[in-house]
CSV table of C-alpha atoms in Angstrom, one decimal:
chain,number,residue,atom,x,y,z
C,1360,UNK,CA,218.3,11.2,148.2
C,1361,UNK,CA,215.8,12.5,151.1
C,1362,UNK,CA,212.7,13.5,150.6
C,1363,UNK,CA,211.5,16.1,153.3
C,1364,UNK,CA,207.5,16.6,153.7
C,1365,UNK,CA,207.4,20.4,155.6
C,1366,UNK,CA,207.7,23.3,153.3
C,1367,UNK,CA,208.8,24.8,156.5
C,1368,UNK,CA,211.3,22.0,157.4
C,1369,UNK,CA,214.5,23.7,158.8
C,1370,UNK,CA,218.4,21.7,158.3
C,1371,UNK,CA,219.0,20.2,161.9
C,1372,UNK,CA,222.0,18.3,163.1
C,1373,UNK,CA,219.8,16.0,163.5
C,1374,UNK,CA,218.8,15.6,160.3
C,1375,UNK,CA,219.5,13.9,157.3
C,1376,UNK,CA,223.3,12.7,156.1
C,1377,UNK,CA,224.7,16.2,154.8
C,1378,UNK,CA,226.7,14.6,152.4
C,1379,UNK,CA,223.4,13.3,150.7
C,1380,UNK,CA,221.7,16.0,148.5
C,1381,UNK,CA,218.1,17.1,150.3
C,1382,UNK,CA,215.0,16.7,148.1
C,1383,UNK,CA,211.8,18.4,149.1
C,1384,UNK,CA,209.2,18.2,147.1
C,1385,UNK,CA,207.2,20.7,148.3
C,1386,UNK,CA,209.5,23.3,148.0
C,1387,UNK,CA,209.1,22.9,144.0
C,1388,UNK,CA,205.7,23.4,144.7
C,1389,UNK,CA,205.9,26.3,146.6
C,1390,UNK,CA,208.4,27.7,143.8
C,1391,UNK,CA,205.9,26.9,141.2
C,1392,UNK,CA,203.4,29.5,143.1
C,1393,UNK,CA,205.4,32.0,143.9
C,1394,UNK,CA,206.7,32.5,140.6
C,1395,UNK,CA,203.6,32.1,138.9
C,1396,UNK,CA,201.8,34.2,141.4
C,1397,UNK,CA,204.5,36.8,142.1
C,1398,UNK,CA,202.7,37.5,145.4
C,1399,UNK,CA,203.8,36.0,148.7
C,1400,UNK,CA,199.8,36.1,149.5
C,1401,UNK,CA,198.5,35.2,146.4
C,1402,UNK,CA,200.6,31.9,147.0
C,1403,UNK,CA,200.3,31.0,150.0
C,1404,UNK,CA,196.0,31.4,149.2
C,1405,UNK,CA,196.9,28.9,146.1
C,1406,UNK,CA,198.7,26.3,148.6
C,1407,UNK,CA,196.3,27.0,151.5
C,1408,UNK,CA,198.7,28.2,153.7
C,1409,UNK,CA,199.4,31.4,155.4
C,1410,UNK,CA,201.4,33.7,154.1
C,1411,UNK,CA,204.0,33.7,157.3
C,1412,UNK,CA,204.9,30.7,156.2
C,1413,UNK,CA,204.8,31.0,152.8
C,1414,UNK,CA,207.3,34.2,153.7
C,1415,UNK,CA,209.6,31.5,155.3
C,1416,UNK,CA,209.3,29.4,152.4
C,1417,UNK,CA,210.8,31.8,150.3
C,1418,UNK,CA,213.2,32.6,152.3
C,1419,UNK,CA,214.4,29.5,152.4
C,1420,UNK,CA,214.5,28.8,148.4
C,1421,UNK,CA,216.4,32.3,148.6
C,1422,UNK,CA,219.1,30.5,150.3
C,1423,UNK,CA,218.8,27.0,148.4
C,1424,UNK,CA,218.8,28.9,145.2
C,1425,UNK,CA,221.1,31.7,146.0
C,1426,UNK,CA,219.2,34.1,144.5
C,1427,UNK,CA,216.7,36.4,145.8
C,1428,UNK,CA,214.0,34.8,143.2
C,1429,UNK,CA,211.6,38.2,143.9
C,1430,UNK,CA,212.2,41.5,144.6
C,1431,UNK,CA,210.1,44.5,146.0
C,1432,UNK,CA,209.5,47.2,143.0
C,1433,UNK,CA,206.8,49.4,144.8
C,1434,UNK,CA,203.6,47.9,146.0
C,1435,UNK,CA,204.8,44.7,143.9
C,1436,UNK,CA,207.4,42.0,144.0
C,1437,UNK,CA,209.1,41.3,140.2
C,1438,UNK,CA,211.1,38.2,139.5
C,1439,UNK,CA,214.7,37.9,138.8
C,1440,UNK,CA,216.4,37.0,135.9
C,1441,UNK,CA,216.9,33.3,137.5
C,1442,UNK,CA,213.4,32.9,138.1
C,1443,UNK,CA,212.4,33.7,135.1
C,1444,UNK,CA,214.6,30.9,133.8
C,1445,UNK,CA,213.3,28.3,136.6
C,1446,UNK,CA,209.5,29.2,135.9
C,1447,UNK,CA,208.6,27.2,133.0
C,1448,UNK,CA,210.9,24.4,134.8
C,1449,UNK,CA,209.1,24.8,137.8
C,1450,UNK,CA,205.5,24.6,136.4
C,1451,UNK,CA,206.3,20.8,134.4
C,1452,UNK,CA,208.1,19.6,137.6
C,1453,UNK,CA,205.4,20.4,139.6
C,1454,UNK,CA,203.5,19.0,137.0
C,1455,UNK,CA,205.3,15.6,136.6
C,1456,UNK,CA,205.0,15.3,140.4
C,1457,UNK,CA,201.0,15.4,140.4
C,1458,UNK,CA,200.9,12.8,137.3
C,1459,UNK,CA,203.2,10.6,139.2
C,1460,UNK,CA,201.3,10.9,142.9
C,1461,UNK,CA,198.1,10.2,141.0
C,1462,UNK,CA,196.4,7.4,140.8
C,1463,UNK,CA,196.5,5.4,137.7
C,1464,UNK,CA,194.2,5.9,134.9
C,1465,UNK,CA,192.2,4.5,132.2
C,1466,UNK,CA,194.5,2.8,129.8
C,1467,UNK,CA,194.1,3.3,125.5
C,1468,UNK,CA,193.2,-0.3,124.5
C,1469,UNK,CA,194.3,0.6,120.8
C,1470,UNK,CA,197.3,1.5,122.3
C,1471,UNK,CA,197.9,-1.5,124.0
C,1472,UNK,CA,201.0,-4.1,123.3
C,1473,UNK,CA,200.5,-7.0,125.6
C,1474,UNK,CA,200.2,-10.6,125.4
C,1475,UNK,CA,197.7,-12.1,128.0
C,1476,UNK,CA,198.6,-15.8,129.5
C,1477,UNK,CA,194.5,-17.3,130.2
C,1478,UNK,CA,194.7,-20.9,132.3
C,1479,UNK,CA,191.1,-22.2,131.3
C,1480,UNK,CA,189.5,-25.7,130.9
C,1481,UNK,CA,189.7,-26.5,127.0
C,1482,UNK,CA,185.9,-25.9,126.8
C,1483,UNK,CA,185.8,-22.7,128.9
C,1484,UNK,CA,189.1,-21.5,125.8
C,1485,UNK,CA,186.9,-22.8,123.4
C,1486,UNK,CA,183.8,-20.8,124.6
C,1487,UNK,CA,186.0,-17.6,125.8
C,1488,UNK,CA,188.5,-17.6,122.5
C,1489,UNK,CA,186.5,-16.4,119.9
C,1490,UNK,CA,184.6,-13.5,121.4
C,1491,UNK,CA,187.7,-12.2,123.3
C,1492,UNK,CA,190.0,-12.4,119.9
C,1493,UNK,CA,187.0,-10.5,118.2
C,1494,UNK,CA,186.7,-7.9,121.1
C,1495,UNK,CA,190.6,-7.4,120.8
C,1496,UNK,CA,190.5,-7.1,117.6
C,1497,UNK,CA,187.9,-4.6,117.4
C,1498,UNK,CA,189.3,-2.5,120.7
C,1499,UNK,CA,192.6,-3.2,121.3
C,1500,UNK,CA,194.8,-5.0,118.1
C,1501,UNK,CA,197.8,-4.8,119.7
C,1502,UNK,CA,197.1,-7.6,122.3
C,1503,UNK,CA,197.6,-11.2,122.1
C,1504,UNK,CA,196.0,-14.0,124.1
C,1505,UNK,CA,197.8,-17.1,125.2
C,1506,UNK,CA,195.5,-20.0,126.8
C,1507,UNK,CA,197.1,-22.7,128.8
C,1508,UNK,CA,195.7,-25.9,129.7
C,1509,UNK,CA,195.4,-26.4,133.7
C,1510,UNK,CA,198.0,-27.9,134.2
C,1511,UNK,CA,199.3,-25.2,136.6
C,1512,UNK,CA,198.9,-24.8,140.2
C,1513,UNK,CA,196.9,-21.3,139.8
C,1514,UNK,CA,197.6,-19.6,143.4
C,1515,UNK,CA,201.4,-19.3,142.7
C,1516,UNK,CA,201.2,-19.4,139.0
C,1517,UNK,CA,198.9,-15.9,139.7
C,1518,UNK,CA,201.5,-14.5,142.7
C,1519,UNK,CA,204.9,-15.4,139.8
C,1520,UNK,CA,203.2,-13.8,136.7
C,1521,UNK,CA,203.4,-17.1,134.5
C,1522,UNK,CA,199.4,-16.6,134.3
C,1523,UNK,CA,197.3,-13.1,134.4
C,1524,UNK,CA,193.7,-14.7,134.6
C,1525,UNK,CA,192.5,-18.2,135.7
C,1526,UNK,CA,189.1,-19.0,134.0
C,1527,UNK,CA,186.9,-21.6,135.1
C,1528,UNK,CA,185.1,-23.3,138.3
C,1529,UNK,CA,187.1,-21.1,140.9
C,1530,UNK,CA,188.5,-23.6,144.2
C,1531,UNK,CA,190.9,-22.3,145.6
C,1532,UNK,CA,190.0,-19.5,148.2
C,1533,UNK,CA,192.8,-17.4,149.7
C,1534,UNK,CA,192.9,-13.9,150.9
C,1535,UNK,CA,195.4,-13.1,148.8
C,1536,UNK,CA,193.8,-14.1,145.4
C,1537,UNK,CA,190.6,-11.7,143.6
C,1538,UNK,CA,187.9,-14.0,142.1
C,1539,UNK,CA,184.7,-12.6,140.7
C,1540,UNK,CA,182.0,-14.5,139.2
C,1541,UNK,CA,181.1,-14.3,135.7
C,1542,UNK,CA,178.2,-17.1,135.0
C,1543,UNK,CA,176.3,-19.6,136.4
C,1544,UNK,CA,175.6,-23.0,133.6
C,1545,UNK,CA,173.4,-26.0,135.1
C,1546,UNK,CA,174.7,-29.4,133.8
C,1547,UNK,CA,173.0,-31.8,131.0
C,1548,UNK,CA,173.2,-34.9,129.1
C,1549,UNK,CA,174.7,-34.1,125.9
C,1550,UNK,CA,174.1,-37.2,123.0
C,1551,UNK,CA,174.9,-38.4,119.5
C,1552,UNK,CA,172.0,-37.9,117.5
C,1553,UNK,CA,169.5,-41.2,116.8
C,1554,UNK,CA,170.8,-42.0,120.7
C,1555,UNK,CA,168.2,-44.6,122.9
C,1556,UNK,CA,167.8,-41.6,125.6
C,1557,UNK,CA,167.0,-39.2,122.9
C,1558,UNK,CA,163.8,-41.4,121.3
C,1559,UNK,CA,161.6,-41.7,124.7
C,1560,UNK,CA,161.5,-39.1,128.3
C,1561,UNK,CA,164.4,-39.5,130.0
C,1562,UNK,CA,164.7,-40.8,133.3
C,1563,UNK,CA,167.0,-41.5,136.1
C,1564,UNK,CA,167.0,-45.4,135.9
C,1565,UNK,CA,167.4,-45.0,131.9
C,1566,UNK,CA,170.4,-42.3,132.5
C,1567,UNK,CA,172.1,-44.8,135.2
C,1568,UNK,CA,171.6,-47.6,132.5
C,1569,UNK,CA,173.6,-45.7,129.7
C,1570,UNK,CA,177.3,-46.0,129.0
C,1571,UNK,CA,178.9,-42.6,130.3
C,1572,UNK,CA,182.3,-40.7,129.8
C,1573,UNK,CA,183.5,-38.4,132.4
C,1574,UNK,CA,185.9,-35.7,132.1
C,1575,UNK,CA,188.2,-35.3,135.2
C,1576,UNK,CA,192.1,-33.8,134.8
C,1577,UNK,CA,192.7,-36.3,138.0
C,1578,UNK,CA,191.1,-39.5,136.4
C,1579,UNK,CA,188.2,-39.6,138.8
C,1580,UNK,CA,185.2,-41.2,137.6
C,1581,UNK,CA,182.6,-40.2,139.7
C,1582,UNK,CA,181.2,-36.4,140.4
C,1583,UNK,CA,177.7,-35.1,141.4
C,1584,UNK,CA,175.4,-37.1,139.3
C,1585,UNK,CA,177.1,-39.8,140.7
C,1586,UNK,CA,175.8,-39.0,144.4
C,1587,UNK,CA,172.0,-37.9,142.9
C,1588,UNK,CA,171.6,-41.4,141.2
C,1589,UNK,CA,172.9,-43.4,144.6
C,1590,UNK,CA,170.2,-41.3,145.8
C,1591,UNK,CA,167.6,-43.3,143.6
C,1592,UNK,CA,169.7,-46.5,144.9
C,1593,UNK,CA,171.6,-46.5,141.0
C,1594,UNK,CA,174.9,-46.3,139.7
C,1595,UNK,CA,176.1,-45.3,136.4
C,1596,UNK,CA,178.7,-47.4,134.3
C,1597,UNK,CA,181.2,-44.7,133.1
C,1598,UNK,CA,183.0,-46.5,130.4
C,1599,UNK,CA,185.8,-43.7,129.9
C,1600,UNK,CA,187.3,-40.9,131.9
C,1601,UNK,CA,188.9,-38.3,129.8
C,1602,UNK,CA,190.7,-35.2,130.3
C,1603,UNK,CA,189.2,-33.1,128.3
C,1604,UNK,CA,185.6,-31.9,127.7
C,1605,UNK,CA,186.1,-31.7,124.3
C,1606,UNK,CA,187.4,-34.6,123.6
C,1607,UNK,CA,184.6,-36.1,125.7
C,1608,UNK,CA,181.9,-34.2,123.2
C,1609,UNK,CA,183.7,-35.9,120.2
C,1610,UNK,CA,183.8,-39.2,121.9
C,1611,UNK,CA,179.8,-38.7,122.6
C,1612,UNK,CA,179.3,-37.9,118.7
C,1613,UNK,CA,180.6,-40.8,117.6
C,1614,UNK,CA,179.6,-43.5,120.4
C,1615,UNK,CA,176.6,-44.1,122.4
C,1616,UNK,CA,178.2,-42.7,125.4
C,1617,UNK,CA,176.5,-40.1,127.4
C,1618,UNK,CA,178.8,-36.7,128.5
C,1619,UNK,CA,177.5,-34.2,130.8
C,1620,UNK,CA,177.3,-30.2,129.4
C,1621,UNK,CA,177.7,-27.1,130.8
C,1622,UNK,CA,174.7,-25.0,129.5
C,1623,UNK,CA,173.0,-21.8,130.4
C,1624,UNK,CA,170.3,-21.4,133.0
C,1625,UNK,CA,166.8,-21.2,132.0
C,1626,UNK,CA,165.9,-18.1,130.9
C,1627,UNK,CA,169.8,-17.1,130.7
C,1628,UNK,CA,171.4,-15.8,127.1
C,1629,UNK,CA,172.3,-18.6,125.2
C,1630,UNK,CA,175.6,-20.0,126.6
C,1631,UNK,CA,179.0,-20.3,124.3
C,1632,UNK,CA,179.8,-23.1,126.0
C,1633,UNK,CA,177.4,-25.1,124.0
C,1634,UNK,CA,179.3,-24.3,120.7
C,1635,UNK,CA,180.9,-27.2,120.3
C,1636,UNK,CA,178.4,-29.9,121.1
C,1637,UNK,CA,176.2,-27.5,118.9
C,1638,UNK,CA,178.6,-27.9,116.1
C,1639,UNK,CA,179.0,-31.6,116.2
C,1640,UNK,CA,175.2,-32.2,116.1
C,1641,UNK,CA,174.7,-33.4,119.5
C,1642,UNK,CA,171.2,-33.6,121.7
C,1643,UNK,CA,171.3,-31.9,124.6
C,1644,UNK,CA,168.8,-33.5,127.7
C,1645,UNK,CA,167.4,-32.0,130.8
C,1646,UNK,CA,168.7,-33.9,133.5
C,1647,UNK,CA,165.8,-35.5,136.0
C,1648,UNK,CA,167.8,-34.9,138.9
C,1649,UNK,CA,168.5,-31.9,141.1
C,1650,UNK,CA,172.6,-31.3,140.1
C,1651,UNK,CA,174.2,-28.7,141.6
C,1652,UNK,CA,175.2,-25.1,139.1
C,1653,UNK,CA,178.4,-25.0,138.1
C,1654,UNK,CA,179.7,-20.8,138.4
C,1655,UNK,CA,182.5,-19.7,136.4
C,1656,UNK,CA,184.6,-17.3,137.4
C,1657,UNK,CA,188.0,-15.5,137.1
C,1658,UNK,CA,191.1,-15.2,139.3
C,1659,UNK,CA,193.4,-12.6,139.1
C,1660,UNK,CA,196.5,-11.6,141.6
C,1661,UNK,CA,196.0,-8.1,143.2
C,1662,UNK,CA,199.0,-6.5,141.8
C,1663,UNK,CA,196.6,-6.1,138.8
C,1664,UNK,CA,193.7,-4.8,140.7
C,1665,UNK,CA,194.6,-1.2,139.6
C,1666,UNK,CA,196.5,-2.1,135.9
C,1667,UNK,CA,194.7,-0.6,133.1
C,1668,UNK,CA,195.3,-3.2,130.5
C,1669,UNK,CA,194.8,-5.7,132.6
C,1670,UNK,CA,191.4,-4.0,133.7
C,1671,UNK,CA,190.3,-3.8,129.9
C,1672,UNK,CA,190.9,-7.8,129.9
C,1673,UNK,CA,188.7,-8.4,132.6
C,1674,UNK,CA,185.7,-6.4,131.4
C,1675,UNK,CA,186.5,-8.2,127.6
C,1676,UNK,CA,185.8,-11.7,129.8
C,1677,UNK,CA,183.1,-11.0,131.5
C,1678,UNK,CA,181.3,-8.9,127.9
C,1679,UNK,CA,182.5,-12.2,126.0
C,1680,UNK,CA,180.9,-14.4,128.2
C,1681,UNK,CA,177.6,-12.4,129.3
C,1682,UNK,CA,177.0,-11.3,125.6
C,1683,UNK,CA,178.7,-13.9,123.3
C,1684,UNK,CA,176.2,-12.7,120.5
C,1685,UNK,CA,177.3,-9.1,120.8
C,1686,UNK,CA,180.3,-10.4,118.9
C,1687,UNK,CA,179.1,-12.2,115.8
C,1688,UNK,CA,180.3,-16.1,117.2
């Protein structure tokens, strides 16, 4: 099928393959305003086009329809029994066209049936799950959430569709990829309770002389406090390296081991991402040493820039974690 763009568009030999059937669009719009109008004028004003041409186009329906659609009776041009039957036809074609040449709308989050795929650090799920399953349930029940570890590489994992958001600290930049920031934490020193550091100030040469556990999905022990003690001329001893900060905040519970925390900036809404530690009883330190933030942000591929569900589960992130005591967690 062809579609032809000139109202006015005449059959050349030129033109398209006569054995395919010719589709213009805009003659169903012009057929929608003459027979609603009945006036040749009157139409061509509703189309913004002169009637001369709006003459041709009816003309030429006359001889794609085979029928001569309106007549003259007196000053005044009535429709024929075939137009009558094509006008309601006309007007929902017409208007099928417009809803499908429009841009997308808003999407009815109650209405929504979808299951979301989230690729977050196991402390950024544990932060993010609550508040979004509470949001969902409250705006859109249908939906369901699947997090997954990192254990993806995000870039093509976003481009394939196996994830629709990556949640965490953002580093991959590409042109192709949409990132947006959602929060900015500052690091701490999170410790059992009854722990050495926790009894007197804390200190950089007393920090470097605790037992420490990193977290690190590539087994790396060292990281940015690293770099700030050398800086003093110490070193840490990190005892453990662990994938995963929860696991890490257990460890720190029931050891004298030192893990470093993501928490909110002064002055900042309390952060979620302090539930845990909160939980297990744990002592949270300022740091004497100038660490770098940490921001948290989302990925998303830019197929779903303009999706409406997927839309509704962006704003749902970034309420959740700008607001997590709108939500009762």
């Amino acid at each position: 099928m062809t579609l032809v763009n000139s109202p006015d568009s005449g059959n050349s030999a030129s033109g398209p393959d006569r054995s395919e059937p010719v589709i213009d669009a805009n003659l169903a719009v012009a057929l929608d305003a003459l027979l609603a109008e009945q006036s040749v004028t009157r139409a061509a004003a509703r189309l913004h086009t002169s009637p001369a041409a709006m003459s041709r186009t009816l003309a030429r329906l006359r001889r794609v329809l085979q029928d001569p659609l309106l007549v003259r009776a007196g000053q005044a041009m009535v429709p024929t029994p075939r137009a009558q039957a094509l006008r309601d036809e006309a007007a929902t074609v017409v208007r099928r066209l417009g809803e499908l040449l429009s841009p997308g709308t808003g999407v009815d989050p109650a209405a929504l049936r979808s299951t979301f795929t989230i690729q977050a650090a196991d402390i950024v799920g544990a932060a993010l799950a609550p508040g979004l399953l509470e949001l969902a349930r409250r705006e859109a029940p249908g939906v369901s959430l699947r997090f997954r570890a990192e254990e993806l590489e995000a870039q093509p994992a976003l481009r394939d569709g196996r994830i629709d958001l990556e949640i965490g600290a953002i580093d991959h930049v590409d042109p192709e990829t949409r990132v947006e920031e959602l929060v900015t934490l500052r690091m701490v020193a999170a410790v059992r309770p009854g722990h050495p550091l926790a009894e007197e100030p804390l200190t950089p040469e007393r920090l470097a002389a605790a037992e420490h556990v990193a977290v690190s999905r590539r087994g790396r022990f060292t990281g940015p406090l690293d770099s700030a003690l050398a800086g003093h001329g110490l070193q840490r001893r990190v005892t453990a390296v662990l994938p995963s900060h929860l696991a890490a905040i257990a460890l720190a519970a029931r050891s004298d081991v030192v893990c470093l925390l993501p928490i909110a900036l002064p002055g900042a809404a309390p952060s979620p991402f302090t539930d845990a530690a909160t939980a297990l009883g744990l002592r949270l330190l300022d740091i004497p040493l100038p660490l770098p933030p940490v921001t948290i942000g989302m990925a998303w591929h830019p197929r779903h820039a303009a999706d409406g569900a997927h839309d509704w589960l962006r704003g749902a992130v970034r309420r959740t974690l700008g607001d997590p005591g709108a939500f009762g967690v």
